[in-house]
JSON list of C-alpha atoms in Angstrom, two decimals:
[
{"chain": "A", "resi": 1, "resn": "LEU", "atom": "CA", "xyz": [-11.38, -79.69, 199.45]},
{"chain": "A", "resi": 2, "resn": "ILE", "atom": "CA", "xyz": [-11.53, -76.47, 201.23]},
{"chain": "A", "resi": 3, "resn": "ALA", "atom": "CA", "xyz": [-8.87, -74.63, 199.81]},
{"chain": "A", "resi": 4, "resn": "PHE", "atom": "CA", "xyz": [-9.96, -75.43, 196.12]},
{"chain": "A", "resi": 5, "resn": "ARG", "atom": "CA", "xyz": [-13.63, -74.66, 197.04]},
{"chain": "A", "resi": 6, "resn": "ALA", "atom": "CA", "xyz": [-12.20, -71.27, 198.21]},
{"chain": "A", "resi": 7, "resn": "LEU", "atom": "CA", "xyz": [-10.67, -71.29, 194.68]},
{"chain": "A", "resi": 8, "resn": "GLN", "atom": "CA", "xyz": [-14.06, -71.31, 193.09]},
{"chain": "A", "resi": 9, "resn": "GLY", "atom": "CA", "xyz": [-15.28, -69.01, 195.34]},
{"chain": "A", "resi": 10, "resn": "VAL", "atom": "CA", "xyz": [-12.48, -66.29, 194.30]},
{"chain": "A", "resi": 11, "resn": "GLY", "atom": "CA", "xyz": [-14.01, -67.35, 190.57]},
{"chain": "A", "resi": 12, "resn": "THR", "atom": "CA", "xyz": [-17.67, -66.97, 191.33]},
{"chain": "A", "resi": 13, "resn": "ALA", "atom": "CA", "xyz": [-17.11, -63.65, 193.12]},
{"chain": "A", "resi": 14, "resn": "MET", "atom": "CA", "xyz": [-15.25, -62.31, 189.73]},
{"chain": "A", "resi": 15, "resn": "ILE", "atom": "CA", "xyz": [-18.20, -63.47, 187.84]},
{"chain": "A", "resi": 16, "resn": "VAL", "atom": "CA", "xyz": [-20.78, -61.68, 190.04]},
{"chain": "A", "resi": 17, "resn": "ALA", "atom": "CA", "xyz": [-18.86, -58.75, 190.23]},
{"chain": "A", "resi": 18, "resn": "ASN", "atom": "CA", "xyz": [-18.13, -58.19, 186.61]},
{"chain": "A", "resi": 19, "resn": "GLY", "atom": "CA", "xyz": [-20.85, -59.85, 185.02]},
{"chain": "A", "resi": 20, "resn": "ILE", "atom": "CA", "xyz": [-23.39, -56.95, 185.24]},
{"chain": "A", "resi": 21, "resn": "ALA", "atom": "CA", "xyz": [-20.65, -54.35, 184.46]},
{"chain": "A", "resi": 22, "resn": "ILE", "atom": "CA", "xyz": [-19.70, -56.25, 181.41]},
{"chain": "A", "resi": 23, "resn": "ALA", "atom": "CA", "xyz": [-23.61, -56.42, 180.40]},
{"chain": "A", "resi": 24, "resn": "THR", "atom": "CA", "xyz": [-24.05, -53.16, 180.98]},
{"chain": "A", "resi": 25, "resn": "ALA", "atom": "CA", "xyz": [-21.04, -52.01, 178.86]},
{"chain": "A", "resi": 26, "resn": "ALA", "atom": "CA", "xyz": [-22.05, -54.03, 175.83]},
{"chain": "A", "resi": 27, "resn": "PHE", "atom": "CA", "xyz": [-25.78, -52.92, 175.41]},
{"chain": "A", "resi": 28, "resn": "PRO", "atom": "CA", "xyz": [-27.08, -49.04, 175.08]},
{"chain": "A", "resi": 29, "resn": "GLY", "atom": "CA", "xyz": [-28.70, -47.38, 177.69]},
{"chain": "A", "resi": 30, "resn": "ASN", "atom": "CA", "xyz": [-32.39, -47.80, 176.54]},
{"chain": "A", "resi": 31, "resn": "GLU", "atom": "CA", "xyz": [-31.76, -51.72, 176.53]},
{"chain": "A", "resi": 32, "resn": "ARG", "atom": "CA", "xyz": [-30.02, -52.08, 180.03]},
{"chain": "A", "resi": 33, "resn": "GLY", "atom": "CA", "xyz": [-33.22, -52.35, 181.93]},
{"chain": "A", "resi": 34, "resn": "ARG", "atom": "CA", "xyz": [-34.41, -55.01, 179.85]},
{"chain": "A", "resi": 35, "resn": "VAL", "atom": "CA", "xyz": [-30.64, -57.05, 179.96]},
{"chain": "A", "resi": 36, "resn": "LEU", "atom": "CA", "xyz": [-30.54, -56.48, 183.78]},
{"chain": "A", "resi": 37, "resn": "GLY", "atom": "CA", "xyz": [-33.99, -57.72, 184.05]},
{"chain": "A", "resi": 38, "resn": "ILE", "atom": "CA", "xyz": [-32.97, -60.97, 181.73]},
{"chain": "A", "resi": 39, "resn": "ILE", "atom": "CA", "xyz": [-29.95, -61.46, 184.05]},
{"chain": "A", "resi": 40, "resn": "GLY", "atom": "CA", "xyz": [-32.39, -61.97, 187.14]},
{"chain": "A", "resi": 41, "resn": "GLY", "atom": "CA", "xyz": [-34.45, -64.20, 185.07]},
{"chain": "A", "resi": 42, "resn": "VAL", "atom": "CA", "xyz": [-31.16, -66.47, 184.71]},
{"chain": "A", "resi": 43, "resn": "VAL", "atom": "CA", "xyz": [-30.21, -66.28, 188.17]},
{"chain": "A", "resi": 44, "resn": "GLY", "atom": "CA", "xyz": [-34.09, -67.29, 188.92]},
{"chain": "A", "resi": 45, "resn": "ALA", "atom": "CA", "xyz": [-33.53, -70.20, 186.42]},
{"chain": "A", "resi": 46, "resn": "GLY", "atom": "CA", "xyz": [-30.47, -71.08, 188.33]},
{"chain": "A", "resi": 47, "resn": "LEU", "atom": "CA", "xyz": [-32.03, -71.16, 191.77]},
{"chain": "A", "resi": 48, "resn": "THR", "atom": "CA", "xyz": [-34.65, -73.28, 190.36]},
{"chain": "A", "resi": 49, "resn": "THR", "atom": "CA", "xyz": [-33.01, -75.88, 188.76]},
{"chain": "A", "resi": 50, "resn": "GLY", "atom": "CA", "xyz": [-29.38, -75.87, 190.89]},
{"chain": "A", "resi": 51, "resn": "PRO", "atom": "CA", "xyz": [-30.74, -78.24, 193.69]},
{"chain": "A", "resi": 52, "resn": "LEU", "atom": "CA", "xyz": [-32.40, -80.49, 191.28]},
{"chain": "A", "resi": 53, "resn": "LEU", "atom": "CA", "xyz": [-29.27, -80.77, 188.93]},
{"chain": "A", "resi": 54, "resn": "GLY", "atom": "CA", "xyz": [-27.04, -80.92, 191.82]},
{"chain": "A", "resi": 55, "resn": "GLY", "atom": "CA", "xyz": [-28.97, -83.55, 193.42]},
{"chain": "A", "resi": 56, "resn": "ILE", "atom": "CA", "xyz": [-28.82, -86.01, 189.92]},
{"chain": "A", "resi": 57, "resn": "LEU", "atom": "CA", "xyz": [-25.04, -85.28, 190.10]},
{"chain": "A", "resi": 58, "resn": "LEU", "atom": "CA", "xyz": [-24.71, -86.39, 193.17]},
{"chain": "A", "resi": 59, "resn": "SER", "atom": "CA", "xyz": [-26.88, -89.64, 192.65]},
{"chain": "A", "resi": 60, "resn": "VAL", "atom": "CA", "xyz": [-24.90, -90.34, 188.93]},
{"chain": "A", "resi": 61, "resn": "LEU", "atom": "CA", "xyz": [-21.80, -89.40, 189.77]},
{"chain": "A", "resi": 62, "resn": "ASP", "atom": "CA", "xyz": [-20.22, -88.14, 193.21]},
{"chain": "A", "resi": 63, "resn": "TRP", "atom": "CA", "xyz": [-19.29, -85.24, 195.06]},
{"chain": "A", "resi": 64, "resn": "ARG", "atom": "CA", "xyz": [-16.48, -84.61, 193.03]},
{"chain": "A", "resi": 65, "resn": "ALA", "atom": "CA", "xyz": [-18.71, -83.36, 190.36]},
{"chain": "A", "resi": 66, "resn": "ILE", "atom": "CA", "xyz": [-18.67, -80.00, 192.02]},
{"chain": "A", "resi": 67, "resn": "PHE", "atom": "CA", "xyz": [-15.53, -79.33, 190.67]},
{"chain": "A", "resi": 68, "resn": "TYR", "atom": "CA", "xyz": [-15.68, -80.67, 187.06]},
{"chain": "A", "resi": 69, "resn": "ALA", "atom": "CA", "xyz": [-19.34, -80.41, 186.08]},
{"chain": "A", "resi": 70, "resn": "ARG", "atom": "CA", "xyz": [-19.35, -76.41, 185.53]},
{"chain": "A", "resi": 71, "resn": "LEU", "atom": "CA", "xyz": [-16.34, -76.90, 183.19]},
{"chain": "A", "resi": 72, "resn": "PRO", "atom": "CA", "xyz": [-19.08, -77.47, 180.04]},
{"chain": "A", "resi": 73, "resn": "LEU", "atom": "CA", "xyz": [-20.56, -74.42, 180.84]},
{"chain": "A", "resi": 74, "resn": "CYS", "atom": "CA", "xyz": [-17.80, -72.41, 181.47]},
{"chain": "A", "resi": 75, "resn": "LEU", "atom": "CA", "xyz": [-16.17, -73.05, 178.49]},
{"chain": "A", "resi": 76, "resn": "VAL", "atom": "CA", "xyz": [-19.24, -72.45, 176.51]},
{"chain": "A", "resi": 77, "resn": "GLY", "atom": "CA", "xyz": [-19.67, -68.84, 178.51]},
{"chain": "A", "resi": 78, "resn": "ILE", "atom": "CA", "xyz": [-16.02, -68.39, 177.38]},
{"chain": "A", "resi": 79, "resn": "LEU", "atom": "CA", "xyz": [-16.55, -68.99, 173.63]},
{"chain": "A", "resi": 80, "resn": "SER", "atom": "CA", "xyz": [-19.81, -67.04, 173.72]},
{"chain": "A", "resi": 81, "resn": "ALA", "atom": "CA", "xyz": [-17.64, -64.12, 175.15]},
{"chain": "A", "resi": 82, "resn": "TYR", "atom": "CA", "xyz": [-15.19, -64.20, 172.81]},
{"chain": "A", "resi": 83, "resn": "LEU", "atom": "CA", "xyz": [-17.60, -64.58, 169.66]},
{"chain": "A", "resi": 84, "resn": "VAL", "atom": "CA", "xyz": [-20.22, -62.28, 170.95]},
{"chain": "A", "resi": 85, "resn": "LEU", "atom": "CA", "xyz": [-18.92, -59.66, 173.09]},
{"chain": "A", "resi": 86, "resn": "PRO", "atom": "CA", "xyz": [-17.15, -56.25, 171.51]},
{"chain": "A", "resi": 87, "resn": "GLU", "atom": "CA", "xyz": [-13.29, -55.73, 171.91]},
{"chain": "A", "resi": 88, "resn": "ASP", "atom": "CA", "xyz": [-12.95, -53.36, 175.01]},
{"chain": "A", "resi": 89, "resn": "ARG", "atom": "CA", "xyz": [-9.60, -51.68, 175.19]},
{"chain": "A", "resi": 90, "resn": "PRO", "atom": "CA", "xyz": [-8.64, -49.35, 177.26]},
{"chain": "A", "resi": 91, "resn": "ARG", "atom": "CA", "xyz": [-8.55, -45.69, 175.81]},
{"chain": "A", "resi": 92, "resn": "GLU", "atom": "CA", "xyz": [-5.25, -44.55, 177.36]},
{"chain": "A", "resi": 93, "resn": "ARG", "atom": "CA", "xyz": [-2.29, -47.05, 178.61]},
{"chain": "A", "resi": 94, "resn": "ARG", "atom": "CA", "xyz": [-1.89, -46.46, 182.49]},
{"chain": "A", "resi": 95, "resn": "ALA", "atom": "CA", "xyz": [-0.92, -48.61, 185.54]},
{"chain": "A", "resi": 96, "resn": "LEU", "atom": "CA", "xyz": [-4.06, -50.44, 186.82]},
{"chain": "A", "resi": 97, "resn": "ASP", "atom": "CA", "xyz": [-5.10, -48.45, 190.04]},
{"chain": "A", "resi": 98, "resn": "PHE", "atom": "CA", "xyz": [-5.64, -50.99, 192.71]},
{"chain": "A", "resi": 99, "resn": "ASP", "atom": "CA", "xyz": [-7.15, -50.40, 195.81]},
{"chain": "A", "resi": 100, "resn": "ALA", "atom": "CA", "xyz": [-5.11, -52.79, 198.05]},
{"chain": "A", "resi": 101, "resn": "LEU", "atom": "CA", "xyz": [-5.50, -51.08, 201.43]},
{"chain": "A", "resi": 102, "resn": "GLY", "atom": "CA", "xyz": [-9.11, -50.91, 200.77]},
{"chain": "A", "resi": 103, "resn": "THR", "atom": "CA", "xyz": [-9.24, -54.76, 199.84]},
{"chain": "A", "resi": 104, "resn": "VAL", "atom": "CA", "xyz": [-7.59, -55.71, 203.17]},
{"chain": "A", "resi": 105, "resn": "THR", "atom": "CA", "xyz": [-9.79, -53.49, 205.44]},
{"chain": "A", "resi": 106, "resn": "LEU", "atom": "CA", "xyz": [-12.91, -54.73, 203.73]},
{"chain": "A", "resi": 107, "resn": "PHE", "atom": "CA", "xyz": [-11.59, -58.14, 204.16]},
{"chain": "A", "resi": 108, "resn": "LEU", "atom": "CA", "xyz": [-10.59, -57.45, 207.70]},
{"chain": "A", "resi": 109, "resn": "THR", "atom": "CA", "xyz": [-14.42, -56.02, 208.14]},
{"chain": "A", "resi": 110, "resn": "ILE", "atom": "CA", "xyz": [-16.44, -58.68, 206.87]},
{"chain": "A", "resi": 111, "resn": "ALA", "atom": "CA", "xyz": [-14.27, -61.90, 207.91]},
{"chain": "A", "resi": 112, "resn": "PRO", "atom": "CA", "xyz": [-14.75, -61.15, 212.09]},
{"chain": "A", "resi": 113, "resn": "PHE", "atom": "CA", "xyz": [-18.21, -60.36, 211.25]},
{"chain": "A", "resi": 114, "resn": "LEU", "atom": "CA", "xyz": [-18.72, -63.87, 209.82]},
{"chain": "A", "resi": 115, "resn": "VAL", "atom": "CA", "xyz": [-16.99, -65.81, 212.22]},
{"chain": "A", "resi": 116, "resn": "ALA", "atom": "CA", "xyz": [-18.94, -63.94, 215.07]},
{"chain": "A", "resi": 117, "resn": "VAL", "atom": "CA", "xyz": [-22.54, -64.73, 213.29]},
{"chain": "A", "resi": 118, "resn": "ASN", "atom": "CA", "xyz": [-21.05, -68.27, 212.84]},
{"chain": "A", "resi": 119, "resn": "GLN", "atom": "CA", "xyz": [-20.51, -68.95, 216.63]},
{"chain": "A", "resi": 120, "resn": "VAL", "atom": "CA", "xyz": [-23.43, -67.21, 218.11]},
{"chain": "A", "resi": 121, "resn": "PRO", "atom": "CA", "xyz": [-25.42, -70.29, 218.05]},
{"chain": "A", "resi": 122, "resn": "HIS", "atom": "CA", "xyz": [-22.56, -72.12, 219.95]},
{"chain": "A", "resi": 123, "resn": "LEU", "atom": "CA", "xyz": [-21.43, -69.28, 222.10]},
{"chain": "A", "resi": 124, "resn": "GLY", "atom": "CA", "xyz": [-23.99, -67.07, 222.68]},
{"chain": "A", "resi": 125, "resn": "LEU", "atom": "CA", "xyz": [-24.56, -63.06, 221.72]},
{"chain": "A", "resi": 126, "resn": "ALA", "atom": "CA", "xyz": [-22.78, -62.49, 225.16]},
{"chain": "A", "resi": 127, "resn": "ALA", "atom": "CA", "xyz": [-19.54, -64.42, 224.86]},
{"chain": "A", "resi": 128, "resn": "PRO", "atom": "CA", "xyz": [-16.61, -62.47, 225.19]},
{"chain": "A", "resi": 129, "resn": "SER", "atom": "CA", "xyz": [-15.32, -63.80, 221.89]},
{"chain": "A", "resi": 130, "resn": "VAL", "atom": "CA", "xyz": [-18.33, -62.84, 219.60]},
{"chain": "A", "resi": 131, "resn": "GLY", "atom": "CA", "xyz": [-18.20, -59.27, 221.25]},
{"chain": "A", "resi": 132, "resn": "GLY", "atom": "CA", "xyz": [-14.53, -58.89, 220.49]},
{"chain": "A", "resi": 133, "resn": "LEU", "atom": "CA", "xyz": [-15.00, -60.12, 216.74]},
{"chain": "A", "resi": 134, "resn": "LEU", "atom": "CA", "xyz": [-17.88, -57.60, 216.28]},
{"chain": "A", "resi": 135, "resn": "ALA", "atom": "CA", "xyz": [-16.23, -54.84, 217.61]},
{"chain": "A", "resi": 136, "resn": "ALA", "atom": "CA", "xyz": [-13.20, -55.56, 215.56]},
{"chain": "A", "resi": 137, "resn": "SER", "atom": "CA", "xyz": [-15.40, -55.82, 212.70]},
{"chain": "A", "resi": 138, "resn": "VAL", "atom": "CA", "xyz": [-16.92, -52.34, 213.38]},
{"chain": "A", "resi": 139, "resn": "ALA", "atom": "CA", "xyz": [-13.54, -50.73, 213.96]},
{"chain": "A", "resi": 140, "resn": "PHE", "atom": "CA", "xyz": [-12.16, -51.99, 210.39]},
{"chain": "A", "resi": 141, "resn": "LEU", "atom": "CA", "xyz": [-15.60, -50.71, 208.94]},
{"chain": "A", "resi": 142, "resn": "ALA", "atom": "CA", "xyz": [-14.68, -47.30, 210.22]},
{"chain": "A", "resi": 143, "resn": "LEU", "atom": "CA", "xyz": [-11.02, -47.72, 208.76]},
{"chain": "A", "resi": 144, "resn": "PHE", "atom": "CA", "xyz": [-12.48, -49.02, 205.19]},
{"chain": "A", "resi": 145, "resn": "LEU", "atom": "CA", "xyz": [-14.72, -46.04, 204.78]},
{"chain": "A", "resi": 146, "resn": "TYR", "atom": "CA", "xyz": [-11.58, -43.76, 205.65]},
{"chain": "A", "resi": 147, "resn": "VAL", "atom": "CA", "xyz": [-9.54, -45.22, 203.18]},
{"chain": "A", "resi": 148, "resn": "GLU", "atom": "CA", "xyz": [-12.03, -45.54, 200.55]},
{"chain": "A", "resi": 149, "resn": "SER", "atom": "CA", "xyz": [-12.81, -41.70, 200.83]},
{"chain": "A", "resi": 150, "resn": "ARG", "atom": "CA", "xyz": [-9.02, -40.83, 200.37]},
{"chain": "A", "resi": 151, "resn": "ALA", "atom": "CA", "xyz": [-8.46, -43.98, 197.73]},
{"chain": "A", "resi": 152, "resn": "LYS", "atom": "CA", "xyz": [-7.49, -43.01, 194.16]},
{"chain": "A", "resi": 153, "resn": "ALA", "atom": "CA", "xyz": [-9.68, -46.04, 192.49]},
{"chain": "A", "resi": 154, "resn": "PRO", "atom": "CA", "xyz": [-11.70, -46.92, 195.55]},
{"chain": "A", "resi": 155, "resn": "ILE", "atom": "CA", "xyz": [-13.47, -50.34, 195.62]},
{"chain": "A", "resi": 156, "resn": "LEU", "atom": "CA", "xyz": [-16.46, -48.71, 196.99]},
{"chain": "A", "resi": 157, "resn": "ALA", "atom": "CA", "xyz": [-16.77, -44.99, 195.81]},
{"chain": "A", "resi": 158, "resn": "LEU", "atom": "CA", "xyz": [-18.50, -43.24, 198.59]},
{"chain": "A", "resi": 159, "resn": "GLY", "atom": "CA", "xyz": [-19.67, -40.47, 196.60]},
{"chain": "A", "resi": 160, "resn": "LEU", "atom": "CA", "xyz": [-22.38, -42.46, 194.52]},
{"chain": "A", "resi": 161, "resn": "PHE", "atom": "CA", "xyz": [-24.52, -42.89, 197.71]},
{"chain": "A", "resi": 162, "resn": "ARG", "atom": "CA", "xyz": [-25.08, -38.89, 197.28]},
{"chain": "A", "resi": 163, "resn": "ASP", "atom": "CA", "xyz": [-27.28, -40.37, 194.73]},
{"chain": "A", "resi": 164, "resn": "ALA", "atom": "CA", "xyz": [-30.75, -40.99, 196.38]},
{"chain": "A", "resi": 165, "resn": "GLY", "atom": "CA", "xyz": [-31.86, -43.23, 193.44]},
{"chain": "A", "resi": 166, "resn": "PHE", "atom": "CA", "xyz": [-28.35, -45.34, 194.06]},
{"chain": "A", "resi": 167, "resn": "THR", "atom": "CA", "xyz": [-28.71, -45.25, 197.52]},
{"chain": "A", "resi": 168, "resn": "GLY", "atom": "CA", "xyz": [-32.37, -46.43, 197.37]},
{"chain": "A", "resi": 169, "resn": "ALA", "atom": "CA", "xyz": [-31.66, -49.23, 195.03]},
{"chain": "A", "resi": 170, "resn": "ASN", "atom": "CA", "xyz": [-29.09, -50.67, 197.10]},
{"chain": "A", "resi": 171, "resn": "ILE", "atom": "CA", "xyz": [-31.31, -50.58, 200.41]},
{"chain": "A", "resi": 172, "resn": "SER", "atom": "CA", "xyz": [-33.88, -52.45, 198.61]},
{"chain": "A", "resi": 173, "resn": "ASN", "atom": "CA", "xyz": [-31.69, -54.87, 197.33]},
{"chain": "A", "resi": 174, "resn": "PHE", "atom": "CA", "xyz": [-30.27, -55.53, 200.68]},
{"chain": "A", "resi": 175, "resn": "LEU", "atom": "CA", "xyz": [-33.77, -55.77, 201.94]},
{"chain": "A", "resi": 176, "resn": "PHE", "atom": "CA", "xyz": [-34.60, -58.21, 199.83]},
{"chain": "A", "resi": 177, "resn": "PHE", "atom": "CA", "xyz": [-31.76, -60.43, 199.80]},
{"chain": "A", "resi": 178, "resn": "VAL", "atom": "CA", "xyz": [-32.42, -60.47, 203.63]},
{"chain": "A", "resi": 179, "resn": "ALA", "atom": "CA", "xyz": [-35.85, -61.68, 203.23]},
{"chain": "A", "resi": 180, "resn": "HIS", "atom": "CA", "xyz": [-34.79, -64.12, 200.34]},
{"chain": "A", "resi": 181, "resn": "ALA", "atom": "CA", "xyz": [-32.45, -65.78, 202.53]},
{"chain": "A", "resi": 182, "resn": "ALA", "atom": "CA", "xyz": [-34.93, -65.82, 205.55]},
{"chain": "A", "resi": 183, "resn": "LEU", "atom": "CA", "xyz": [-37.20, -67.65, 203.25]},
{"chain": "A", "resi": 184, "resn": "THR", "atom": "CA", "xyz": [-34.80, -70.17, 201.51]},
{"chain": "A", "resi": 185, "resn": "PHE", "atom": "CA", "xyz": [-33.35, -71.12, 204.40]},
{"chain": "A", "resi": 186, "resn": "LEU", "atom": "CA", "xyz": [-36.04, -71.31, 207.20]},
{"chain": "A", "resi": 187, "resn": "VAL", "atom": "CA", "xyz": [-39.25, -72.15, 205.03]},
{"chain": "A", "resi": 188, "resn": "PRO", "atom": "CA", "xyz": [-38.01, -75.96, 204.54]},
{"chain": "A", "resi": 189, "resn": "PHE", "atom": "CA", "xyz": [-37.64, -76.63, 208.22]},
{"chain": "A", "resi": 190, "resn": "LEU", "atom": "CA", "xyz": [-41.05, -75.19, 208.87]},
{"chain": "A", "resi": 191, "resn": "LEU", "atom": "CA", "xyz": [-42.60, -76.98, 206.00]},
{"chain": "A", "resi": 192, "resn": "ILE", "atom": "CA", "xyz": [-40.89, -80.28, 206.89]},
{"chain": "A", "resi": 193, "resn": "ARG", "atom": "CA", "xyz": [-40.66, -80.25, 210.95]},
{"chain": "A", "resi": 194, "resn": "GLY", "atom": "CA", "xyz": [-43.35, -78.07, 211.62]},
{"chain": "A", "resi": 195, "resn": "MET", "atom": "CA", "xyz": [-46.13, -79.00, 208.87]},
{"chain": "A", "resi": 196, "resn": "GLY", "atom": "CA", "xyz": [-45.30, -82.59, 208.25]},
{"chain": "A", "resi": 197, "resn": "TYR", "atom": "CA", "xyz": [-44.46, -81.67, 204.40]},
{"chain": "A", "resi": 198, "resn": "ALA", "atom": "CA", "xyz": [-42.47, -84.46, 202.43]},
{"chain": "A", "resi": 199, "resn": "PRO", "atom": "CA", "xyz": [-39.05, -83.09, 201.37]},
{"chain": "A", "resi": 200, "resn": "ILE", "atom": "CA", "xyz": [-40.14, -83.29, 197.77]},
{"chain": "A", "resi": 201, "resn": "SER", "atom": "CA", "xyz": [-43.30, -81.11, 198.55]},
{"chain": "A", "resi": 202, "resn": "ALA", "atom": "CA", "xyz": [-41.59, -78.83, 200.54]},
{"chain": "A", "resi": 203, "resn": "GLY", "atom": "CA", "xyz": [-38.81, -78.27, 197.27]},
{"chain": "A", "resi": 204, "resn": "LEU", "atom": "CA", "xyz": [-42.00, -77.69, 195.02]},
{"chain": "A", "resi": 205, "resn": "VAL", "atom": "CA", "xyz": [-43.32, -74.90, 197.77]},
{"chain": "A", "resi": 206, "resn": "VAL", "atom": "CA", "xyz": [-39.96, -73.17, 197.82]},
{"chain": "A", "resi": 207, "resn": "THR", "atom": "CA", "xyz": [-39.48, -73.27, 193.89]},
{"chain": "A", "resi": 208, "resn": "THR", "atom": "CA", "xyz": [-42.16, -71.26, 193.37]},
{"chain": "A", "resi": 209, "resn": "VAL", "atom": "CA", "xyz": [-39.89, -68.45, 194.58]},
{"chain": "A", "resi": 210, "resn": "PRO", "atom": "CA", "xyz": [-37.43, -68.56, 191.97]},
{"chain": "A", "resi": 211, "resn": "VAL", "atom": "CA", "xyz": [-39.93, -69.53, 189.24]},
{"chain": "A", "resi": 212, "resn": "MET", "atom": "CA", "xyz": [-42.01, -66.37, 190.01]},
{"chain": "A", "resi": 213, "resn": "ARG", "atom": "CA", "xyz": [-38.48, -64.45, 189.45]},
{"chain": "A", "resi": 214, "resn": "ILE", "atom": "CA", "xyz": [-37.78, -66.19, 186.00]},
{"chain": "A", "resi": 215, "resn": "ILE", "atom": "CA", "xyz": [-41.39, -64.63, 184.91]},
{"chain": "A", "resi": 216, "resn": "VAL", "atom": "CA", "xyz": [-41.26, -61.08, 186.91]},
{"chain": "A", "resi": 217, "resn": "ALA", "atom": "CA", "xyz": [-37.73, -59.97, 186.61]},
{"chain": "A", "resi": 218, "resn": "PRO", "atom": "CA", "xyz": [-37.44, -59.76, 182.75]},
{"chain": "A", "resi": 219, "resn": "ALA", "atom": "CA", "xyz": [-40.74, -57.47, 182.79]},
{"chain": "A", "resi": 220, "resn": "ALA", "atom": "CA", "xyz": [-39.58, -55.59, 185.51]},
{"chain": "A", "resi": 221, "resn": "GLY", "atom": "CA", "xyz": [-36.33, -55.05, 183.73]}
]
């Protein structure tokens, strides 16, 4: 179960990493903002309907539906891409540059950090194992940045951060997701345990955030 969920995670990461790139390549510059806004709206729609549809699937089917329920949607996506997207061939044949060392050091940066965060509630922030994991994460982050500064085809092109607009947009996006994660994770506890809301009422309150995203994101784009 864990292995196949990890495999799904790899596929989801590929979609998230490549989806916006494909969209920006398929549309001209004057339509790019609108396309990105529509993508944001679709994400909001998914955040709104996902918990509801997940509950229905669990009620009608069982937990195994997490694997096969998305197959029809994936098949529609593949067929749509085949029919709609223009053919994209490289202009010249060359070996694919893959930043293997950057991939490994990035993984070694993120993995100990996530394990440390996961263990803080059980062991405490002062636990030696937590401190060791955080120190390892910082060390590998420095190594990752060093590797990326010299890579031929880096995972993270550090030169992009010289652009103030690019850097500011990424900082803004990071802060948004920090706030969004805190909201979606903590507010249900506040509403249900702290304020006595029924679960369905708490769900409706939390749903207002992705609903507003559906409305605002396309216009913002």
